[in-house]
Each structure stands twice: as C-alpha cells, then as structure tokens.
C-alpha positions as CSV (number, residue, x, y, z in Angstrom):
1,M,0.0,0.0,0.0
2,T,1.4,3.4,-0.9
3,S,1.8,5.8,2.0
4,P,0.5,9.3,1.9
5,Q,4.0,10.7,1.8
6,E,4.7,8.7,-1.3
7,S,1.5,9.8,-3.0
8,P,0.9,13.5,-2.6
9,S,-2.4,15.0,-3.6
10,L,-1.8,18.4,-5.2
11,L,-4.1,21.1,-4.1
12,L,-5.5,23.2,-6.9
13,D,-5.6,26.5,-5.0
14,D,-5.4,29.5,-7.3
15,V,-4.1,31.9,-4.7
16,L,-1.3,29.6,-3.5
17,I,-0.3,28.6,-7.1
18,R,-0.1,32.3,-8.0
19,K,2.2,32.9,-5.1
20,L,4.4,29.9,-6.2
21,R,4.5,31.4,-9.8
22,A,5.5,34.8,-8.5
23,D,8.3,33.2,-6.4
24,L,9.6,31.2,-9.3
25,V,9.7,34.3,-11.5
26,A,11.4,36.3,-8.9
27,A,14.0,33.6,-8.4
28,G,14.7,33.6,-12.2
29,W,14.3,29.8,-12.1
30,G,14.2,28.6,-15.6
31,A,15.9,26.1,-17.9
32,S,18.5,28.6,-19.0
33,T,19.3,29.5,-15.3
34,I,20.1,25.9,-14.5
35,E,22.2,25.7,-17.6
36,R,24.2,28.7,-16.4
37,M,24.6,27.4,-12.9
38,L,26.0,24.0,-13.8
39,S,29.1,23.0,-15.8
40,P,28.7,21.0,-19.0
41,M,29.8,17.9,-17.1
42,A,27.1,18.3,-14.4
43,R,24.4,19.1,-17.0
44,A,25.4,16.0,-19.0
45,A,25.3,13.9,-15.9
46,L,21.9,15.3,-14.9
47,D,20.6,14.2,-18.3
48,R,21.7,10.7,-17.4
49,D,19.8,11.0,-14.0
50,Q,23.1,11.2,-12.2
51,F,22.9,14.0,-9.6
52,V,26.2,14.0,-7.7
53,P,28.1,16.4,-10.0
54,A,25.3,19.0,-9.8
55,A,24.9,18.5,-6.1
56,M,28.6,19.2,-5.6
57,E,28.5,22.3,-7.7
58,L,25.4,23.7,-5.9
59,E,26.0,22.7,-2.3
60,S,27.5,26.2,-1.3
61,N,25.1,28.2,-3.6
62,A,22.4,29.9,-1.5
63,A,20.7,31.7,-4.4
64,P,17.0,31.0,-4.6
65,A,17.4,29.3,-8.0
66,A,20.1,27.0,-6.6
67,V,17.9,26.1,-3.6
68,L,14.9,25.3,-5.8
69,T,17.1,23.1,-8.0
70,R,18.5,21.2,-5.0
71,L,15.0,20.7,-3.6
72,F,12.9,19.8,-6.7
73,V,15.4,18.5,-9.3
74,L,18.1,16.8,-7.1
75,A,15.5,15.8,-4.5
76,E,17.8,16.8,-1.6
77,A,16.8,17.6,1.9
78,V,17.0,21.4,2.3
79,E,16.7,23.4,5.5
80,S,13.4,25.0,6.1
81,S,14.9,28.5,6.4
82,E,16.4,28.1,2.9
83,V,13.1,27.1,1.4
84,D,11.3,30.0,3.0
85,S,14.0,32.3,1.6
86,A,13.6,30.8,-1.9
87,L,9.7,30.9,-1.7
88,P,9.0,34.0,0.3
89,R,5.4,34.5,-0.8
90,L,4.4,30.9,-0.8
91,T,6.5,29.9,2.3
92,V,7.2,26.3,3.4
93,A,3.7,26.2,4.9
94,G,2.1,27.1,1.6
95,A,4.3,24.5,-0.3
96,V,3.2,21.8,2.2
97,T,-0.4,22.8,1.8
98,L,-0.1,22.6,-2.0
99,G,1.4,19.1,-1.7
100,L,4.7,20.1,-3.2
101,V,6.9,19.3,-0.2
102,R,6.9,17.5,3.1
103,E,8.6,18.4,6.4
104,E,11.1,16.1,8.2
105,V,13.2,16.5,11.3
106,L,16.7,15.2,11.0
107,A,19.1,15.5,13.9
108,G,16.8,18.1,15.5
109,T,16.8,20.3,12.4
110,A,13.8,21.0,10.3
111,Q,14.4,19.7,6.8
112,I,12.2,20.0,3.7
113,R,12.0,17.3,1.0
114,A,10.2,17.5,-2.4
115,A,7.0,15.5,-2.6
116,V,6.8,16.0,-6.3
117,S,9.3,16.8,-9.1
118,L,9.1,20.4,-10.3
119,R,11.3,21.3,-13.3
120,P,11.8,24.2,-15.6
121,H,11.2,23.2,-19.2
122,E,11.5,25.7,-22.0
123,E,9.3,28.6,-20.7
124,W,7.3,26.4,-18.4
125,W,7.5,24.8,-15.0
126,V,6.3,21.2,-15.0
127,A,5.2,19.2,-11.9
128,S,5.1,15.4,-12.0
129,D,5.9,12.5,-9.7
130,L,9.4,12.1,-8.4
131,T,11.5,9.7,-10.5
132,Q,12.9,6.3,-9.4
133,V,16.3,7.9,-9.2
134,Q,14.9,10.6,-6.8
135,T,13.0,8.2,-4.6
136,G,14.9,4.9,-4.9
137,R,11.6,3.1,-5.3
138,A,9.8,1.5,-8.1
139,P,6.9,3.7,-9.5
140,R,3.3,3.3,-8.2
141,E,0.6,2.0,-10.6
142,D,-0.8,5.5,-11.2
143,Y,2.6,7.1,-11.5
144,V,2.6,10.4,-13.4
145,L,5.6,10.6,-15.7
146,G,7.4,13.9,-16.0
147,I,9.6,15.3,-18.9
148,A,11.1,12.3,-20.6
149,S,12.8,11.5,-23.9
150,A,9.5,10.3,-25.5
151,S,7.6,13.5,-24.7
152,T,10.5,15.8,-25.8
153,N,10.7,13.8,-29.1
154,L,7.0,14.2,-29.7
155,E,7.3,17.9,-28.8
156,R,10.0,18.3,-31.5
157,L,7.8,16.5,-34.1
158,T,4.6,18.4,-33.4
159,L,3.4,20.8,-36.1
160,R,3.2,24.4,-34.9
161,D,0.9,26.0,-37.4
162,P,-1.9,28.0,-35.7
163,V,-5.1,25.9,-35.3
164,D,-8.5,26.4,-33.8
165,C,-8.5,23.3,-31.6
166,A,-6.0,20.7,-30.5
167,L,-6.2,17.5,-28.4
168,D,-3.5,16.0,-26.2
169,L,-4.7,12.4,-25.7
170,G,-3.2,10.8,-22.6
171,C,-1.9,14.0,-21.3
172,G,0.0,12.7,-18.2
173,C,1.6,15.7,-16.5
174,G,0.4,18.0,-19.4
175,V,3.8,19.0,-20.8
176,L,2.6,18.4,-24.4
177,S,-0.6,20.3,-23.6
178,L,1.4,23.3,-22.5
179,G,3.2,23.4,-25.9
180,L,-0.1,23.2,-27.8
181,T,-1.3,26.4,-26.1
182,R,1.3,28.4,-28.0
183,H,-0.5,27.9,-31.3
184,A,-4.0,26.4,-30.6
185,D,-6.9,28.6,-29.6
186,W,-8.5,25.8,-27.6
187,V,-6.6,22.9,-26.1
188,V,-8.3,19.8,-24.7
189,A,-6.3,17.3,-22.5
190,T,-7.6,13.9,-21.6
191,D,-6.3,11.1,-19.4
192,I,-7.7,7.9,-17.9
193,S,-5.9,8.8,-14.6
194,E,-7.6,11.4,-12.4
195,R,-4.2,11.9,-10.7
196,A,-2.6,12.7,-14.1
197,C,-5.4,15.2,-14.8
198,T,-4.7,16.8,-11.4
199,F,-1.1,17.3,-12.4
200,T,-2.1,18.8,-15.8
201,R,-4.6,21.1,-14.1
202,F,-1.9,22.2,-11.6
203,N,0.6,22.9,-14.4
204,A,-1.9,24.8,-16.4
205,L,-2.7,27.0,-13.4
206,L,1.0,27.5,-12.6
207,N,1.9,28.5,-16.2
208,E,-1.3,30.5,-16.7
209,A,-2.1,28.3,-19.7
210,P,-5.8,27.7,-20.7
211,I,-6.2,23.9,-20.9
212,D,-9.6,22.1,-20.8
213,V,-8.7,18.9,-18.8
214,R,-11.1,16.0,-18.9
215,Q,-10.7,12.6,-17.1
216,G,-11.8,9.5,-19.0
217,T,-10.7,6.6,-21.2
218,F,-8.9,7.7,-24.3
219,F,-11.4,9.4,-26.7
220,E,-14.5,9.0,-24.4
221,P,-14.3,12.5,-23.0
222,V,-14.3,14.0,-26.5
223,A,-17.0,11.8,-28.1
224,G,-18.4,13.4,-31.2
225,E,-15.8,16.2,-31.3
226,R,-13.2,16.8,-34.0
227,F,-9.8,18.5,-33.8
228,D,-7.4,20.2,-36.2
229,L,-4.4,18.6,-34.4
230,I,-4.2,15.5,-32.1
231,T,-1.0,14.6,-30.4
232,T,-0.5,11.5,-28.3
233,N,2.3,9.7,-26.5
234,P,0.1,6.8,-25.7
235,P,0.7,3.9,-23.3
236,F,2.3,1.9,-26.1
237,V,4.5,-0.6,-24.1
238,I,3.8,-4.2,-25.2
239,T,3.6,-5.7,-21.7
240,P,3.2,-9.5,-21.7
241,Q,0.0,-10.7,-20.1
242,A,2.0,-12.9,-17.8
243,A,3.9,-9.9,-16.5
244,R,0.8,-7.9,-15.6
245,S,0.3,-10.0,-12.5
246,T,3.2,-8.1,-10.9
247,G,1.4,-4.7,-11.6
248,V,1.1,-2.4,-14.5
249,L,1.7,1.3,-14.9
250,D,-1.0,3.6,-16.2
251,Y,1.4,5.8,-18.1
252,R,2.9,3.0,-20.2
253,D,0.4,0.0,-20.3
254,G,-2.6,0.5,-22.5
255,G,-4.4,-2.6,-21.3
256,M,-5.1,-4.0,-24.8
257,D,-3.7,-7.3,-26.1
258,R,-0.1,-7.0,-27.3
259,D,0.3,-4.0,-29.7
260,Q,-3.4,-3.6,-30.6
261,L,-3.7,-0.3,-28.9
262,I,-1.9,1.4,-31.7
263,P,-4.2,0.4,-34.6
264,W,-7.2,1.3,-32.4
265,I,-5.8,4.8,-31.7
266,I,-5.0,5.3,-35.4
267,R,-8.6,4.4,-36.4
268,E,-10.3,6.4,-33.6
269,G,-7.8,9.3,-34.1
270,I,-8.6,9.7,-37.8
271,G,-12.3,9.7,-36.9
272,H,-11.7,12.6,-34.6
273,L,-9.9,14.8,-37.1
274,A,-11.5,17.8,-38.7
275,P,-10.9,18.1,-42.5
276,G,-7.3,19.0,-43.0
277,G,-6.5,17.8,-39.5
278,T,-3.4,15.9,-38.4
279,L,-2.8,13.1,-36.0
280,Q,0.7,12.8,-34.5
281,M,1.7,9.9,-32.2
282,L,4.5,7.7,-31.0
283,A,4.1,4.0,-31.3
284,N,5.7,0.5,-30.7
285,W,4.8,-2.5,-32.9
286,E,5.8,-6.1,-33.0
287,V,7.7,-7.5,-36.0
288,K,7.0,-11.1,-36.4
289,A,9.7,-13.7,-37.1
290,E,8.2,-14.5,-40.5
291,E,8.1,-10.9,-41.7
292,S,11.0,-9.5,-43.8
293,D,9.5,-6.0,-43.8
294,W,9.3,-4.2,-40.4
295,A,6.4,-2.0,-41.8
296,A,4.2,-4.9,-42.8
297,R,1.8,-4.8,-39.8
298,P,1.7,-1.0,-39.0
299,S,1.2,-0.1,-42.7
300,E,-1.7,-2.6,-42.9
301,W,-3.2,-0.9,-39.8
302,I,-3.0,2.5,-41.5
303,K,-4.6,1.2,-44.7
304,R,-7.5,-0.3,-42.9
305,A,-8.0,2.8,-40.7
306,A,-7.9,5.2,-43.7
307,E,-10.2,3.2,-45.9
308,P,-13.5,4.8,-44.6
309,T,-12.1,8.3,-44.9
310,V,-10.9,7.7,-48.5
311,E,-14.3,6.2,-49.4
312,S,-16.0,9.3,-48.0
313,G,-14.1,11.4,-50.5
314,Q,-11.1,12.6,-48.5
315,S,-7.4,11.8,-49.2
316,V,-5.2,10.7,-46.4
317,N,-1.4,11.3,-46.2
318,A,0.5,9.1,-43.7
319,W,4.2,9.1,-42.8
320,L,5.4,6.3,-40.6
321,V,8.9,6.5,-39.3
322,Q,10.8,3.8,-37.5
323,R,13.5,5.2,-35.3
324,D,14.8,2.0,-33.7
325,L,14.4,-1.8,-34.0
326,L,15.0,-3.7,-30.8
327,D,15.3,-7.4,-30.4
328,I,12.9,-8.8,-27.8
329,S,15.6,-9.1,-25.2
330,Q,16.6,-5.5,-25.5
331,Y,13.0,-4.4,-25.3
332,A,12.4,-6.6,-22.2
333,E,15.4,-5.3,-20.4
334,W,14.4,-1.7,-21.0
335,W,10.9,-1.9,-19.6
336,I,11.5,-4.4,-16.8
337,R,14.0,-2.0,-15.3
338,D,11.5,0.8,-15.8
339,G,8.8,-1.1,-14.0
340,L,10.7,-2.8,-11.2
341,G,13.2,0.0,-10.4
342,E,16.9,-0.2,-9.7
343,Q,16.5,-2.1,-6.5
344,V,15.1,-5.3,-8.0
345,T,16.7,-8.5,-6.8
346,P,18.5,-10.9,-9.2
347,A,15.8,-13.5,-8.7
348,E,13.0,-10.9,-9.5
349,W,14.9,-9.7,-12.5
350,Q,15.5,-13.2,-13.9
351,A,11.9,-14.3,-13.4
352,A,10.5,-11.2,-15.1
353,Y,13.0,-11.5,-17.9
354,R,11.9,-15.1,-18.5
355,R,8.2,-14.1,-18.6
356,W,8.8,-11.4,-21.2
357,I,11.0,-13.6,-23.5
358,E,8.6,-16.5,-23.3
359,D,5.6,-14.3,-24.1
360,F,7.2,-12.7,-27.1
361,T,8.6,-16.0,-28.4
362,A,5.2,-17.7,-28.1
363,A,3.6,-14.8,-30.1
364,G,6.2,-15.3,-32.8
365,T,7.7,-11.8,-32.2
366,R,11.4,-11.3,-33.0
367,F,11.7,-7.5,-32.9
368,V,9.8,-4.5,-31.7
369,G,9.8,-1.3,-33.8
370,L,9.8,2.1,-32.1
371,G,8.8,5.2,-34.0
372,S,6.3,7.9,-34.9
373,L,3.4,8.4,-37.1
374,A,1.8,11.5,-38.7
375,I,-1.5,11.3,-40.5
376,R,-3.4,14.1,-42.3
377,V,-6.9,13.9,-43.7
378,G,-8.5,16.0,-46.4
379,N,-5.2,17.4,-47.6
380,T,-5.0,19.3,-50.9
381,A,-3.1,17.5,-53.5
382,P,0.0,19.3,-54.8
383,S,0.0,21.0,-58.1
384,G,-0.2,18.4,-60.9
385,A,-1.1,15.5,-58.6
386,T,-4.2,13.5,-58.9
387,S,-7.2,14.9,-57.0
388,T,-8.8,11.5,-56.7
389,P,-9.2,10.7,-53.0
390,R,-6.5,8.1,-52.0
391,L,-4.1,7.0,-49.3
392,N,-0.6,8.3,-49.7
393,L,1.5,6.2,-47.4
394,C,5.2,6.2,-46.8
395,C,7.2,4.0,-44.3
396,E,10.8,5.1,-43.7
397,Y,13.5,3.8,-41.4
398,L,15.4,6.9,-40.0
399,P,17.7,5.6,-37.3
400,E,18.5,7.5,-34.1
401,G,21.2,10.1,-34.8
402,K,19.3,11.4,-37.8
403,P,16.9,13.8,-36.0
404,T,13.4,14.4,-37.4
405,D,11.6,17.6,-36.5
406,A,8.3,19.4,-37.2
407,F,9.7,20.9,-40.4
408,A,10.5,17.4,-41.7
409,V,7.0,16.2,-40.8
410,Q,5.3,19.1,-42.5
411,T,7.5,18.7,-45.6
412,A,6.8,15.0,-45.8
413,L,3.0,15.3,-45.4
414,D,2.9,18.0,-48.0
415,N,4.8,15.9,-50.6
416,L,3.7,12.3,-50.2
417,A,1.8,12.5,-53.5
418,V,4.2,12.9,-56.5
419,P,2.6,14.7,-59.5
420,T,1.6,12.2,-62.2
421,D,3.0,14.6,-64.7
422,W,6.2,15.3,-62.8
423,E,8.3,15.5,-65.9
424,S,6.6,18.8,-66.9
425,Q,6.7,20.3,-63.4
426,P,9.5,22.8,-62.6
427,F,11.4,22.0,-59.3
428,L,13.5,24.2,-57.1
429,C,16.5,23.0,-55.3
430,A,16.3,24.0,-51.6
431,P,19.0,26.6,-50.6
432,D,20.5,24.4,-47.8
433,V,21.4,21.5,-50.2
434,R,25.0,20.8,-50.8
435,E,26.8,18.2,-52.9
436,V,29.9,16.2,-52.1
437,R,31.7,14.1,-54.7
438,Y,34.2,11.3,-54.0
439,F,36.8,10.4,-56.7
440,V,39.3,7.6,-56.9
441,P,42.6,9.5,-57.3
442,G,43.3,10.1,-61.0
443,S,39.7,9.3,-62.1
444,G,37.6,11.8,-63.9
445,N,34.3,10.3,-62.8
446,P,33.0,10.4,-59.2
447,E,32.7,7.0,-57.4
448,L,30.1,8.4,-55.0
449,I,27.9,11.5,-54.9
450,R,26.4,12.6,-51.6
451,I,23.6,15.2,-51.2
452,T,23.4,16.8,-47.8
453,Q,20.9,19.2,-46.3
454,G,22.3,21.8,-44.0
455,R,19.2,22.6,-41.9
456,A,18.7,21.1,-38.5
457,G,17.3,17.6,-39.0
458,G,18.5,17.6,-42.6
459,R,19.4,14.3,-44.3
460,E,22.3,13.0,-46.2
461,R,21.9,10.4,-49.0
462,S,23.8,9.0,-52.0
463,V,22.5,9.8,-55.5
464,T,23.3,8.8,-59.0
465,S,25.0,11.2,-61.4
466,A,21.7,11.6,-63.3
467,V,19.8,12.6,-60.2
468,A,22.6,14.9,-59.1
469,A,22.4,16.6,-62.5
470,L,18.7,17.2,-62.2
471,I,19.1,18.6,-58.7
472,G,21.8,20.9,-60.0
473,V,19.7,22.5,-62.7
474,S,16.4,22.7,-60.7
475,D,16.1,26.5,-60.5
476,G,12.3,26.7,-60.4
477,E,11.9,27.2,-64.1
478,I,13.3,24.1,-65.8
479,A,11.2,21.0,-65.8
480,P,12.8,17.5,-65.9
481,A,11.5,16.8,-69.5
482,Q,13.6,19.7,-70.7
483,V,16.9,18.3,-69.4
484,I,16.5,14.5,-69.4
485,P,17.8,14.2,-73.0
486,A,20.8,16.4,-72.3
487,I,21.6,14.5,-69.0
488,G,21.5,11.3,-71.0
489,Q,23.9,12.6,-73.6
490,L,26.3,14.0,-71.0
491,L,26.4,10.8,-69.1
492,E,26.2,8.5,-72.2
493,Q,23.0,6.9,-70.9
494,D,19.8,6.3,-72.7
495,E,16.9,8.6,-71.8
496,E,14.8,5.8,-70.4
497,S,17.4,4.9,-67.8
498,V,17.9,8.5,-66.8
499,R,14.1,8.9,-66.5
500,A,13.9,5.7,-64.4
501,E,16.7,6.9,-62.0
502,I,15.0,10.2,-61.5
503,A,11.5,8.7,-61.0
504,S,12.9,6.3,-58.4
505,A,14.7,9.1,-56.4
506,L,12.0,11.8,-56.8
507,P,9.6,10.7,-54.0
508,E,12.3,10.9,-51.3
509,L,13.8,14.1,-52.7
510,L,10.4,15.8,-52.5
511,R,9.5,14.2,-49.1
512,S,12.7,15.4,-47.5
513,G,12.6,18.8,-49.1
514,V,15.7,18.6,-51.3
515,L,13.5,19.6,-54.2
516,V,10.4,21.8,-54.0
517,L,7.5,21.9,-56.3
518,V,7.1,25.4,-57.9
C-alpha cells in the first residue's frame, strides 16, 4: 500500500499557485538558469539521471534558483529556512499545503523534501511524480511521468501552425498540452488517470495556460468532437499478459492485447480529425519472425483505418517513421528496469525477464519497432497531382542520430503524392542543399555523390549522377522533361534509364525537401 508521503495530492488552490509562480519568476528559475549554474559535465550527468556532480556544484550556492534546483530537481533535503527564503510569498507552509513538499526533522533540524518533481522546461514549469532515481523506489501504478525523452521527441515533431482546436490524448503531466497552447486557440487534454489530470490542471494554473482537462478513457471525454491537431504519446508498451500479474503502470500500459492499442488509436484518431487535421503519435509495434518487412503490420493498420475516410471522398497522407528496432531481449530489459526499479533483486529480474521472453517467443515476435506516425486527412493534392481521394503512405527507417523535426513532418506530409506529370513540373533545389563528390585519385568520374541538407534535422543520401544533375539544374523554371535528354547525352546513358533513375529518387527528394514543387 502506498503511504500518503509517497502519493501527494496536489491542491488546486489558485491563490497559493499564483504565489508559487511569483516566487519562481522572482528567483529567475528557468531552464537557462540551471544551464548557467551548472558545468557542462554536471548538465550531461543530470541528463543521465546522475545527480552527484550537480549537487557538488550547488552545495554552497544559497541563491533561490540553486535552492529550488537542489530541492525539486536533485531531491535533496533542504533546510526549512532556505526554502522560506527561496519561496518568500508561498513559504514552506504554503508549499506543504499545495502538496509540493513535506517536512522532516533530521538531527533536531527541520528539513524539507520535495513530494513531487518540479522542473523548468523551455518557458514552463512542470510538476510530476518524483522519478525512481529521486525516490529509490519502483513507481506506483498511477505514477505520473514527467519530462522524458519520449515527450520531448514528440514535442520536437509536433506541427506548430496555428489551429483552432487541439487534443492531447493521454496528457500525463500535461507537458505536451502546454506546448499546444502556443498555437491552438483551444486545447483539450484527456487522461484515464484522475491523478494525471490533477497534475495537468496544476501545471496549467502554474503556467497560466488555458487547458480544458477531462478525465476519461482515451477518446471517451471527446466523443463526437473533431480537432485540427491530435498529439498523443500513448501507453504503447507491449507488456506481456503474464507480466501484468506483478502490476502495470498507467502511463505505459494501455491494457489491450499485445500492440493492438496502436491500430485502435489510429482508427479512432482519424475519426476525430477535422478536414485538413493531423494526428501525430509515438508507437511501438511487433515485428514477427516470418516478416521480412518491419512496416508490414503497421502499414496494414493504417490502410484499414484510412479506408472509410478515402471512401468518403477525402485523401489521407500518412508518414510512418521507424527510429529503432530492438530485439525482444533489449525491449524486455528496457521496460523491466522501468517497472521494477533499480533495487530489483537478481531473482525478481530473472523471473520477469523469462516471462517477457517466453511471451514474445510464443507470439512469434522477433523484434519491436519504435517510431512515430503522422496522418493528415483531407489534404489538398500538390500541383499536378491527382485529385482523386486516395491514401498516400510512406514508411521510412530513419535511425536515431538522424533527428526528425516538425519541419520534416510538414514537408513529408505536403509531398507524399508525387505529381503524375512530374516531368513537366519545374522543381526548385532547396537553398541548404550541398553536394559532395568522391573520386578515386586520377579518375575523372565520381565514385560516389552525396547530397546533404544543412538545416537542423536535414538528411544525407547517395544519389546517381543523373539525379545529381537534375538537382543541380532545378532553378524553379526548368522541368525534368527539358533536361533529361541532355543529361542522357552528357552521361552517355539512354533517356529511359535517366528517367527511371530520377523517377525512383524523386519521392524521397520531395518528401525530404531537397526539391520543392514550384
């Protein structure tokens, strides 16, 4: 049973939360402040959940921002007088009342410890549950996750064009909801966990961000409503049924059999999109032993989910990106440690490990794919493309280390349909594109041509000489049909082979933004 000290109940008191906000502003406590206070070594260690370097650098720093960092980020015990000094309007008493901290007496001295995590993130402050590293304990079933790599990845991918209404499905602590308020007139946040909804409401009040928070299962709180943008970092972990006897975690376990939550969210999400709306989500999916294509199952999910929309007369553009492919042992190790904590005994670890491997093996699963999906409905076809409603689907493997961002998502969704008359369409080479040629010494012909994009998140790829020639002459006025004969003569290739090489490379060149339709 979880003790009250381990499960604080945040108080949604407007007056006290306004005092907290005023104190945080006065302390200048933001992400950039922490960055200035700590050395690169300490910041890098903090990113790895290692607190000792930061604690050593801040132990003699009595500035309010340092005290707040030691209390809420490093989870240190801090003297009551220091906290009163750092939070002069709220005071320790107010922080206790809000559920942010708890009082302890150590060696006759009043000490204050954080009851929740509170961290600056971009221009926000985000409250969530303390992490395993901060508490030394495995998370409770209704644990509310804070700022994690998954949420920051989805933040980076989220389209930021102004919209009327946006939905954050499975909001957790509300960090994605906060980001949506920058460009959406109305933001709805839903979560099955009432405790998660409380954290989101608290963070909305603290950051003076208008968020309509509703408790309920997935789309139930927004039945019959449609949105211009839906973002979701769903509970996508594929927890074996046999492992659920030891407890599940709301924030990661969706409760459906195997990976079937993902196709369900795709189908329901499309049904809740307004015309021209976009669904963006993170996902995990199983890759079966007999499958040679990692995208076989998720692409089938998308096709089935999009079929009713296409039949109703709207096109659907879908871009599925796989960022990693883990074998079942890697996947099991990752999530067992997340669920059981660092203090798990060898016997507990081995038993859990065996359950996960046995379950995946029995299901015929060899790998688990990790990635993201962006789906837009009712999009306008690009100039020259067919206007017949259809599904334009692309599945790409873009490994970690090749960052994808919102610009890449927007560019891909805008260019999944290649014009049927592409040969007569002028293209423009993007200004950040550069070419590198590799020659064998003494040779007059390049052995390899690499095209690179200089923007953040830009890609690098090898191209043929024919494709490089087209990119080089794409000035926004010349169409491929005008230059294919000349390229063939220059390279001593027949026109048909040049045309085939360009046609093969064109979808990726448009999708990645190397070439732009004029």
